[in-house]
Coordinates of C-alpha atoms and ligand atoms in Angstrom, one line a residue:
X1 CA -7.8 6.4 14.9
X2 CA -7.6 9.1 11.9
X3 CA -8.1 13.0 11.9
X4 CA -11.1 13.0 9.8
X5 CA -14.7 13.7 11.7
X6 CA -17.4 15.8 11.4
X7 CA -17.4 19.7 13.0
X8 CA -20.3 22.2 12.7
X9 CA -22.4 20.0 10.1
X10 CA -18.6 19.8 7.8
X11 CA -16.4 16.5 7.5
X12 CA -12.8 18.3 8.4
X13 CA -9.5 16.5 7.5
X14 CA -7.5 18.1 10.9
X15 CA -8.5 21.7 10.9
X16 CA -9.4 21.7 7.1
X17 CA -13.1 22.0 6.0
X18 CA -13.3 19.4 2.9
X19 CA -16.3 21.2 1.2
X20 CA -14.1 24.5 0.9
X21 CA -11.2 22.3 -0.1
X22 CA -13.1 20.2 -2.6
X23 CA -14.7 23.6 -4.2
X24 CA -10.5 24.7 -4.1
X25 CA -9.2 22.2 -5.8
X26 CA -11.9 20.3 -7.7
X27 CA -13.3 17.0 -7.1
X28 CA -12.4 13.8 -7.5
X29 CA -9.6 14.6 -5.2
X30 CA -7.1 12.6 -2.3
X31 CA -6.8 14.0 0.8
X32 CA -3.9 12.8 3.2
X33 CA -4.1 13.9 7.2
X34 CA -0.6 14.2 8.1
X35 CA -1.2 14.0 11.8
X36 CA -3.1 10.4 10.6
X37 CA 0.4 9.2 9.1
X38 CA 2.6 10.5 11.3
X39 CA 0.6 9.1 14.2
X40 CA 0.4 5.7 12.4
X41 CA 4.3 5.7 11.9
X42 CA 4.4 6.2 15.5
X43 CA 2.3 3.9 17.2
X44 CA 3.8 1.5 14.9
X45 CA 7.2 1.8 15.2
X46 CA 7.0 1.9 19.2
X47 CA 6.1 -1.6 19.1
X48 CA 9.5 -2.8 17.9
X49 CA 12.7 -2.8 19.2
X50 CA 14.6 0.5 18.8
X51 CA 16.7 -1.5 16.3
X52 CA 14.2 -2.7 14.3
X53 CA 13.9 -1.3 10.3
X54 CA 10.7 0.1 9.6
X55 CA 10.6 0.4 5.9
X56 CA 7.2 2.0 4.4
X57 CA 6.0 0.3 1.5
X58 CA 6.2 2.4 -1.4
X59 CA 3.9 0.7 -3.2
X60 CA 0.8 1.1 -0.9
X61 CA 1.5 5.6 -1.4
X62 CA 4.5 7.1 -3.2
X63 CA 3.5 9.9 -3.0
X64 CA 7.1 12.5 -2.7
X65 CA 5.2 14.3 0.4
X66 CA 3.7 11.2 2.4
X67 CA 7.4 9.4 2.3
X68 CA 9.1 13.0 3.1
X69 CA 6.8 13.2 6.1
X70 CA 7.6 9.7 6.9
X71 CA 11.1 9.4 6.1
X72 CA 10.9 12.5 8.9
X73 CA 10.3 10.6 11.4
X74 CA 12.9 7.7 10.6
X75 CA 11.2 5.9 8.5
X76 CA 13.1 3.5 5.6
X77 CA 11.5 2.0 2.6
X78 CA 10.6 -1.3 1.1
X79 CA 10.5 -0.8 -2.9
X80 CA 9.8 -3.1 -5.8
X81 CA 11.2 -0.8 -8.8
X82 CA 13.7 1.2 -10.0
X83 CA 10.9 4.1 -10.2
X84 CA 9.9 3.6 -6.4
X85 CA 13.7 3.4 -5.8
X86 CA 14.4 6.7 -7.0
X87 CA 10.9 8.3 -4.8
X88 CA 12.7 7.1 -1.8
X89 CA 15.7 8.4 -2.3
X90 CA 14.0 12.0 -3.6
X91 CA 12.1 12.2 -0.4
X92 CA 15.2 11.7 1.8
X93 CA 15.0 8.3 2.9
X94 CA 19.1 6.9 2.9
X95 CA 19.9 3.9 0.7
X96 CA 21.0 2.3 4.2
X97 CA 17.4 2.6 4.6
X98 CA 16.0 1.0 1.7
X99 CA 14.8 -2.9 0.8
X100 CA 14.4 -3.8 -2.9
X101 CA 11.9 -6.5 -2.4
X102 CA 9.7 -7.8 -5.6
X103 CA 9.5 -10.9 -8.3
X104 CA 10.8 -9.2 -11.3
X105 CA 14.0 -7.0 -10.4
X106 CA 15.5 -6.0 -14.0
X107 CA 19.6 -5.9 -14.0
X108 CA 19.3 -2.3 -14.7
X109 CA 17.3 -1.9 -11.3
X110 CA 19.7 -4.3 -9.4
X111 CA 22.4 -1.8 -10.7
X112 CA 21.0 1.4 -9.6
X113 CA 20.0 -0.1 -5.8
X114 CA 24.2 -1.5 -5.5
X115 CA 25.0 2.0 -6.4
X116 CA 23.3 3.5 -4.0
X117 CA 24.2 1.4 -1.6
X118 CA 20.5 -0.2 -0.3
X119 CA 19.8 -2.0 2.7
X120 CA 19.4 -5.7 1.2
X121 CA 17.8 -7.7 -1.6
X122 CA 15.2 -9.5 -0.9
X123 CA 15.5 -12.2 -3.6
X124 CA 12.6 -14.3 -4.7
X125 CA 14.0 -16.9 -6.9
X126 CA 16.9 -18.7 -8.2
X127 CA 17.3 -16.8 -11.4
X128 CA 17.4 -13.9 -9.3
X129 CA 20.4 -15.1 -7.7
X130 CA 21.7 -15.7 -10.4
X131 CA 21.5 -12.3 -11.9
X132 CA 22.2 -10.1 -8.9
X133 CA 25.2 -12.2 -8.7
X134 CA 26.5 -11.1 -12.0
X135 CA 25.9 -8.0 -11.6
X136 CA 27.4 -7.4 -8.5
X137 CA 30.6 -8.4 -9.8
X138 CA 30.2 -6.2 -13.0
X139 CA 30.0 -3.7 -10.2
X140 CA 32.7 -4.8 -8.0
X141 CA 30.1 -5.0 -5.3
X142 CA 28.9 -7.5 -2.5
X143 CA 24.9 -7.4 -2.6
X144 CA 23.5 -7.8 1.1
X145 CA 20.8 -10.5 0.3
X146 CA 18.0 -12.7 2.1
X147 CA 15.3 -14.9 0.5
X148 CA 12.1 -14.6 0.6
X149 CA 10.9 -17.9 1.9
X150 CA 7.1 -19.3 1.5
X151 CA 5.6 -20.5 4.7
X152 CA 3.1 -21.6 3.2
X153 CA 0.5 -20.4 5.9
X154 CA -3.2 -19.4 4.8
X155 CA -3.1 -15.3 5.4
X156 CA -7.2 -15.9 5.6
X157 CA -7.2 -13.1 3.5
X158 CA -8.9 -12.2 0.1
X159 CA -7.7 -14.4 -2.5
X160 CA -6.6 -11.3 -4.8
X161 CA -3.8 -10.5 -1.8
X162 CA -2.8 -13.6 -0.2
X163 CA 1.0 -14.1 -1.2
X164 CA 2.1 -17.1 1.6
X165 CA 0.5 -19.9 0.5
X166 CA 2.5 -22.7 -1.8
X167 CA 0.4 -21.7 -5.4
X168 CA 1.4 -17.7 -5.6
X169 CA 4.6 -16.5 -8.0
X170 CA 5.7 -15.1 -4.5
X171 CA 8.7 -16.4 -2.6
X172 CA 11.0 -19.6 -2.7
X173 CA 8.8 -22.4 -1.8
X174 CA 9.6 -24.1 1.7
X175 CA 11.6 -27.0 0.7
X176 CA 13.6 -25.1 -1.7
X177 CA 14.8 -22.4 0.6
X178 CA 18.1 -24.4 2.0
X179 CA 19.3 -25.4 -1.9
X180 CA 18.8 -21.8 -2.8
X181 CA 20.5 -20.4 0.4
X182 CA 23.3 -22.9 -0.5
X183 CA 23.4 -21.5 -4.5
X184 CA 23.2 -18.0 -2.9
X185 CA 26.6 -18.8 -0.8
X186 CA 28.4 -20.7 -3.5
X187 CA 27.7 -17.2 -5.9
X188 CA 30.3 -14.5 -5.8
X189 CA 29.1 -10.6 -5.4
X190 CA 26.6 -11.9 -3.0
X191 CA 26.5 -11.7 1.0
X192 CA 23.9 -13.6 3.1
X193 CA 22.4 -11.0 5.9
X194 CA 19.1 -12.8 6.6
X195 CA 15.5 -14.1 5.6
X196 CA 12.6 -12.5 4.7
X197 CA 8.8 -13.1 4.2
X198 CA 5.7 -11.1 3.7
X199 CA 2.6 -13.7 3.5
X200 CA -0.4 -10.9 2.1
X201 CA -1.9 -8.2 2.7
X202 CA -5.0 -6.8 4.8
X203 CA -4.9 -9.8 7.4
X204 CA -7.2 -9.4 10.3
X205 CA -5.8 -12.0 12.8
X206 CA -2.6 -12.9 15.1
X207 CA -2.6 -16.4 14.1
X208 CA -1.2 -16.7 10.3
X209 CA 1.6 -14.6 11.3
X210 CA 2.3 -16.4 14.3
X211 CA 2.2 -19.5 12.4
X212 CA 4.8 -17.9 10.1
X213 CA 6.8 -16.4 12.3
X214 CA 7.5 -20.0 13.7
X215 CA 8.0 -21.8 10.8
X216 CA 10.7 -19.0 10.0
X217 CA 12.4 -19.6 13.8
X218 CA 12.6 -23.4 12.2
X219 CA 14.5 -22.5 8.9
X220 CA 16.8 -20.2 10.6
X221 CA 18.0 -22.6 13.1
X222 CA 18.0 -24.9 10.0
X223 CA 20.1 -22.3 8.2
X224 CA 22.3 -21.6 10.9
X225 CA 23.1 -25.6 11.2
X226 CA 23.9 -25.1 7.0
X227 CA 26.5 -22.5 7.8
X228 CA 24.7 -19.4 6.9
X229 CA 24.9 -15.8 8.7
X230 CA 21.1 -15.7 9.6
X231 CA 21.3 -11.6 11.1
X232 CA 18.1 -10.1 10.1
X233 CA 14.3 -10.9 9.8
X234 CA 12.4 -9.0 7.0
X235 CA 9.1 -10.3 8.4
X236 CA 6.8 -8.2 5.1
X237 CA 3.6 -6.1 6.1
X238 CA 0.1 -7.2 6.0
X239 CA -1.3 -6.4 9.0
X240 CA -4.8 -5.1 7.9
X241 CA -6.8 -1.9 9.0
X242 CA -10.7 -1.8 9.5
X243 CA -12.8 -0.4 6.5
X244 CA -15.9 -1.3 7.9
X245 CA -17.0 0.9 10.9
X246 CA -18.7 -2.4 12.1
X247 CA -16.2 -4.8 11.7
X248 CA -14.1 -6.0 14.7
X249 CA -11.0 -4.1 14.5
X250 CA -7.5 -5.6 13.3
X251 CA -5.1 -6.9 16.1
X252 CA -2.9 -4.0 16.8
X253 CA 0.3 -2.9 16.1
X254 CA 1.1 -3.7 19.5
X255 CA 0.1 -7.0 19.9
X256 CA 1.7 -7.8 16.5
X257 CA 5.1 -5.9 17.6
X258 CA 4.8 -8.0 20.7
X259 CA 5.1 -11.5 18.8
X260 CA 7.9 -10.1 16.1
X261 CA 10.1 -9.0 18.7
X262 CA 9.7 -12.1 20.8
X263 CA 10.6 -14.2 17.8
X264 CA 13.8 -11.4 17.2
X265 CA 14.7 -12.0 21.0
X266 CA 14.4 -16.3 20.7
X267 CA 16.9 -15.9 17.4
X268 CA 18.6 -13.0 18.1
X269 CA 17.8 -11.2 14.8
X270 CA 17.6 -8.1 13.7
X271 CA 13.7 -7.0 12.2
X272 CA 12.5 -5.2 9.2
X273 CA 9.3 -4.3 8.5
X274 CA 7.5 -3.6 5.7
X275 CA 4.1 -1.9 6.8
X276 CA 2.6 -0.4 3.9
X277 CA -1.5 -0.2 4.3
X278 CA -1.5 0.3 8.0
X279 CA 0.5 3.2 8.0
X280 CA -1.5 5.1 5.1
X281 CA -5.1 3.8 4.4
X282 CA -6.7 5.5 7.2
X283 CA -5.0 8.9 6.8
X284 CA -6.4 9.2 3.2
X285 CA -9.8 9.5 1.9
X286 CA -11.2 10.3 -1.7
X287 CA -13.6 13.0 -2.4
X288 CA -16.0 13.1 -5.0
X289 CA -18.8 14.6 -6.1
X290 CA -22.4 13.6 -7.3
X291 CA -23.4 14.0 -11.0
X292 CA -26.6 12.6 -11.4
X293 CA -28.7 10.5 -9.4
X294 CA -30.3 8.0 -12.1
X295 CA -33.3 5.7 -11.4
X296 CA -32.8 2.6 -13.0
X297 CA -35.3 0.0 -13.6
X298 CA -34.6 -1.6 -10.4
X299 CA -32.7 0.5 -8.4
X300 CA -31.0 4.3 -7.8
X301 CA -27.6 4.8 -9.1
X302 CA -25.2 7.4 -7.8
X303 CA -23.2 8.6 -10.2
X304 CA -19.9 10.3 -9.1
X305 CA -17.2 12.4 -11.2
X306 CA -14.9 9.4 -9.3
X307 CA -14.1 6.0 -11.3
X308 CA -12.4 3.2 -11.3
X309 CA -9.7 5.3 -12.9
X310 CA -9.0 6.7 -9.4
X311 CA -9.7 4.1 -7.1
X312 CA -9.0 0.8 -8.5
X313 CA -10.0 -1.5 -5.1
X314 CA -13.4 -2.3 -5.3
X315 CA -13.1 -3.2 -9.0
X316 CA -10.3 -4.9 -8.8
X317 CA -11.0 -7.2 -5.5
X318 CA -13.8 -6.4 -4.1
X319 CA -13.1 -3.9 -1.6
X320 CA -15.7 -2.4 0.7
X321 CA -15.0 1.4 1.5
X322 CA -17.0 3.8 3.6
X323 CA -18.9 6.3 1.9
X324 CA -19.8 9.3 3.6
X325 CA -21.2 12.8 3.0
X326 CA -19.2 15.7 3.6
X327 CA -22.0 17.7 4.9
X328 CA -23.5 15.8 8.0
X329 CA -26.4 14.1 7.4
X330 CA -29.5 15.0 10.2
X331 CA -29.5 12.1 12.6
X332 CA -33.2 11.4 11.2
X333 CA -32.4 12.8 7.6
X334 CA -34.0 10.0 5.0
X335 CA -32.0 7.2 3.7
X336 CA -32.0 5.7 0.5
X337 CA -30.3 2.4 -1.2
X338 CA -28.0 3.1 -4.0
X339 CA -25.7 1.4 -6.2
X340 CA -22.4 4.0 -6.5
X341 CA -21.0 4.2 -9.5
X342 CA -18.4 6.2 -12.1
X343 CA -18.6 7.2 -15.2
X344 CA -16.2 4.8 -16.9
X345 CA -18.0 2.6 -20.0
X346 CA -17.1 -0.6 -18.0
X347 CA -19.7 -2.2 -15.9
X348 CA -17.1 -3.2 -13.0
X349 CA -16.9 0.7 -12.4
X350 CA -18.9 -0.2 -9.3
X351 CA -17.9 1.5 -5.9
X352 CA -20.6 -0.4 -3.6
X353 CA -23.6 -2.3 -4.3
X354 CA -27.4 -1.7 -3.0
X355 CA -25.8 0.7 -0.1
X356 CA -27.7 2.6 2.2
X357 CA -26.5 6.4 2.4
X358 CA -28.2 9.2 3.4
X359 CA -30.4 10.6 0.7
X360 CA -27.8 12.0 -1.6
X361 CA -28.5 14.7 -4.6
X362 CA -26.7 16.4 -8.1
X363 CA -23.6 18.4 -6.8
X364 CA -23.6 16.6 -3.3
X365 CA -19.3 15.7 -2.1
X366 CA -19.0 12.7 -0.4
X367 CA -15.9 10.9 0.9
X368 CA -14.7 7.3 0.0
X369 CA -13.2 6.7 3.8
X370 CA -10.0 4.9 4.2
X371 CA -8.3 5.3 0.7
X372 CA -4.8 6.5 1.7
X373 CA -3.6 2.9 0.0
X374 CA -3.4 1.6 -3.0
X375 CA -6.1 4.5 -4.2
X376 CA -4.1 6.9 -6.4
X377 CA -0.8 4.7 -6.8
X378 CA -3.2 2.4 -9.0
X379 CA -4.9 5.5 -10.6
X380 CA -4.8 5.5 -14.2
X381 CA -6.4 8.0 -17.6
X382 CA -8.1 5.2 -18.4
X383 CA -11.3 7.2 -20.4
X384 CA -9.0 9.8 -20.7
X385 CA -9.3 10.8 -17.4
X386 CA -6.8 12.5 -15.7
X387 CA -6.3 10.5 -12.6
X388 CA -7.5 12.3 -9.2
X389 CA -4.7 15.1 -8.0
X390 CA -3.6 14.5 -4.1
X391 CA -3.7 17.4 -1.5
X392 CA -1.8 16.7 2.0
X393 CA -3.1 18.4 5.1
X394 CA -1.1 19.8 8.3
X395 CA -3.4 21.7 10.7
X396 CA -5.3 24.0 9.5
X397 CA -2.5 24.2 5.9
X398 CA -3.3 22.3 3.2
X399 CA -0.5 21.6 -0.2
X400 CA -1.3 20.1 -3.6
X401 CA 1.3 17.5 -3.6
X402 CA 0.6 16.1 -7.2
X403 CA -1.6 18.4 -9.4
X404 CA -4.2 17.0 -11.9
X405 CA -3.2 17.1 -15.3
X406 CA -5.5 18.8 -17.6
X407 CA -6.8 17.2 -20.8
X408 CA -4.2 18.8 -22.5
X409 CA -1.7 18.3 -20.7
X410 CA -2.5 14.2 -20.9
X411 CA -3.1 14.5 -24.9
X412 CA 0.4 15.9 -25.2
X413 CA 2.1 13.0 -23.9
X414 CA 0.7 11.1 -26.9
X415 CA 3.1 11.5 -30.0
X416 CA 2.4 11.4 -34.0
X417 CA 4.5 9.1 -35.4
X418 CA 6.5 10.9 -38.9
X419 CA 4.3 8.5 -41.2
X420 CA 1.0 10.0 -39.9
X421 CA 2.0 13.7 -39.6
X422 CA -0.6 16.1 -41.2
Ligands
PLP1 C1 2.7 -5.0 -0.6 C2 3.9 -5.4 0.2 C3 4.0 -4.9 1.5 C4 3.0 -4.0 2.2 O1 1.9 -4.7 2.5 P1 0.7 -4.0 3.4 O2 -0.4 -5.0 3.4 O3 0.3 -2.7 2.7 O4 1.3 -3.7 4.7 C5 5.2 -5.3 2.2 N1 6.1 -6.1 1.6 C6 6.0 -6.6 0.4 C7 7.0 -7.5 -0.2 C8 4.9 -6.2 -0.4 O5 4.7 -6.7 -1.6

């Protein structure tokens, strides 16, 4: 369920007509519906216990004005930088709301999350231990830590997102997990609070995180039998959302929230959550605008003012987005195949292959459906682009909530090093 449809002939994000906004603020652009995250967060977060820690992945939007509208309505974070860190903490989120999760913590990030005083550590190796341990004493701290254990279930996702199995750098592999809980208890600066997992992203069925979720019952009575304070559950994100119109819908948050809180009853845990994609993909969209319709040898390109600078997805695994146009098509209007493109010199600059749109013309705005995640977190200049700027929506208001940069503006952030000055 999102706020954007069609009204008079116009796609609308709420009570916003996106033609007006796109000739407002230029094209490509994000749009966010506010009412679409907020009602997200909501539905979400009612199917879990009141106690239960629902932490927004940063990493799926963090943008300053989608976590402040979150964090709003209670919402903590799960970050895997320094930089996301610090986002969270800008857009009011409290430390005691905030897990560090991540392969590749730097001491210097360990030392900023003990200072402000986060949630827990989700640690992901033995090394990790090892250095959180040290500095937490540098620090005269405890750090509140879990593992991230492997459960080594198929997420029966894409290959490119899929983080449970036993071959990803993700996690402590199963049989490791009570040596490393042991090392973890035998460090100083570090206190045991729980265990964690997240096995991928985008996953479509009940059954992988069932058969997680009961492998992790196992290792906590396991852990319990070692001694170990077993509190808390981090049990990740993942749980997918429908990009295709066609495709059976995702189990819903309900049904999920149903299993999660029967495993938090059985073990007498406390949950975490880390939703990061359901929350956001359907309340953003991208808009873009036709340049030139090309007839190739063997087909028609579309060529949008969009690229692979702005949204990554499709090159980068495959994804399938809606395409739609933001004036309504006639019901009988003709239809054409098209392969939708952008203007980056690289051939995987490829939206959607051979797909049947409405005929589409020069100047035409269309919207990529569904791109509130991981769209403009992975933008980049690539081409010298300046990546797509990102507008929220409330009602009938609408705020640029990260501007784009102008040419200039991105040239000036390159520097001339003494050697080569003029
Ligand atoms: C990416 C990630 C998430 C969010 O995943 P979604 O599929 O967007 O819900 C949660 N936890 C961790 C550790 C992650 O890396």
């Amino acid at each position: 369920m999102n706020h954007f449809a069609y009204r008079d002939g116009r796609l609308f994000a709420e009570d916003v007509d996106l033609l007006a906004l796109a000739e407002g603020v230029g094209t490509p652009a994000y749009v966010y519906s506010s009412a679409t995250l907020e009602r997200h967060y909501r539905v979400f977060a009612e199917a879990f216990p009141r106690s239960a820690l629902i932490a927004f992945s940063v990493k799926a939007n963090g943008n300053l004005a989608v976590l402040k509208t979150l964090a709003r309505l209670g919402a903590g974070a799960d970050v895997v930088s320094g930089g996301e860190l610090k986002k969270a903490l800008a857009a009011g989120i409290s430390a005691s709301r905030v897990v560090f999760s991540g392969v590749g913590k730097t001491k210097a990030e360990m030392r900023a999350a003990l200072e402000a005083g986060i949630h827990q550590f989700n640690v992901e190796s033995e090394p990790e231990l090892d250095a959180l341990s040290e500095v937490a004493v540098s620090l005269g701290k405890s750090a509140p830590v879990t593992i991230r254990i492997n459960p080594d279930v198929d997420a029966k996702t894409h290959a490119k997102i899929t983080t449970g199995t036993a071959e990803t750098k993700f996690g402590i592999p199963w049989e490791r997990a009570r040596a490393a809980y042991a090392l973890a208890a035998k460090l100083p600066g570090l206190s045991i609070v729980g265990v964690d997992m997240h096995i991928g992203s985008q996953i479509t069925e009940l059954l992988p995180f069932e058969q997680a979720f009961g492998r992790l019952a196992e290792m906590i009575t396991l852990l319990r039998a070692d001694g170990h304070a077993i509190a808390r559950a981090d049990l990740g994100g993942g749980l997918g959302v429908p990009y295709r119109a066609s495709n059976e819908p995702p189990p819903d948050p309900a049904a999920y929230g149903a299993l999660a809180t029967k495993l938090a009853k059985e073990q007498g845990v406390d949950l975490i959550l880390e939703p990061g994609r359901l929350i956001a993909a359907n309340a953003g969209i991208l808009l873009a605008r036709v340049t030139y319709v090309k007839e190739g040898a063997a087909k028609k390109f579309l060529i949008l003012d969009a690229g692979m600078n702005d949204l990554m997805r499709p090159a980068l695994y495959d994804a399938y987005h809606e395409i739609v146009p933001v004036s309504e098509p006639a019901p009988d209007a003709p239809r054409a195949h098209y392969d939708v493109v952008g203007p980056v010199c690289e051939t995987t600059d490829i939206f959607a292959s051979d797909r049947e749109l409405p005929c589409l013309n020069s100047g035409d705005v269309v919207a990529f459906m569904t791109a509130g995640a991981y769209g403009a977190v992975m933008a980049s200049a690539y081409n010298a682009r300046p990546p797509a700027p990102e507008v929220l929506v409330k009602g009938a208001a609408w705020s640029i909530v990260r501007p784009r940069l102008s040419d200039d503006a991105l040239l000036e952030l390159d520097r001339i090093p003494d050697w080569l000055a003029d």
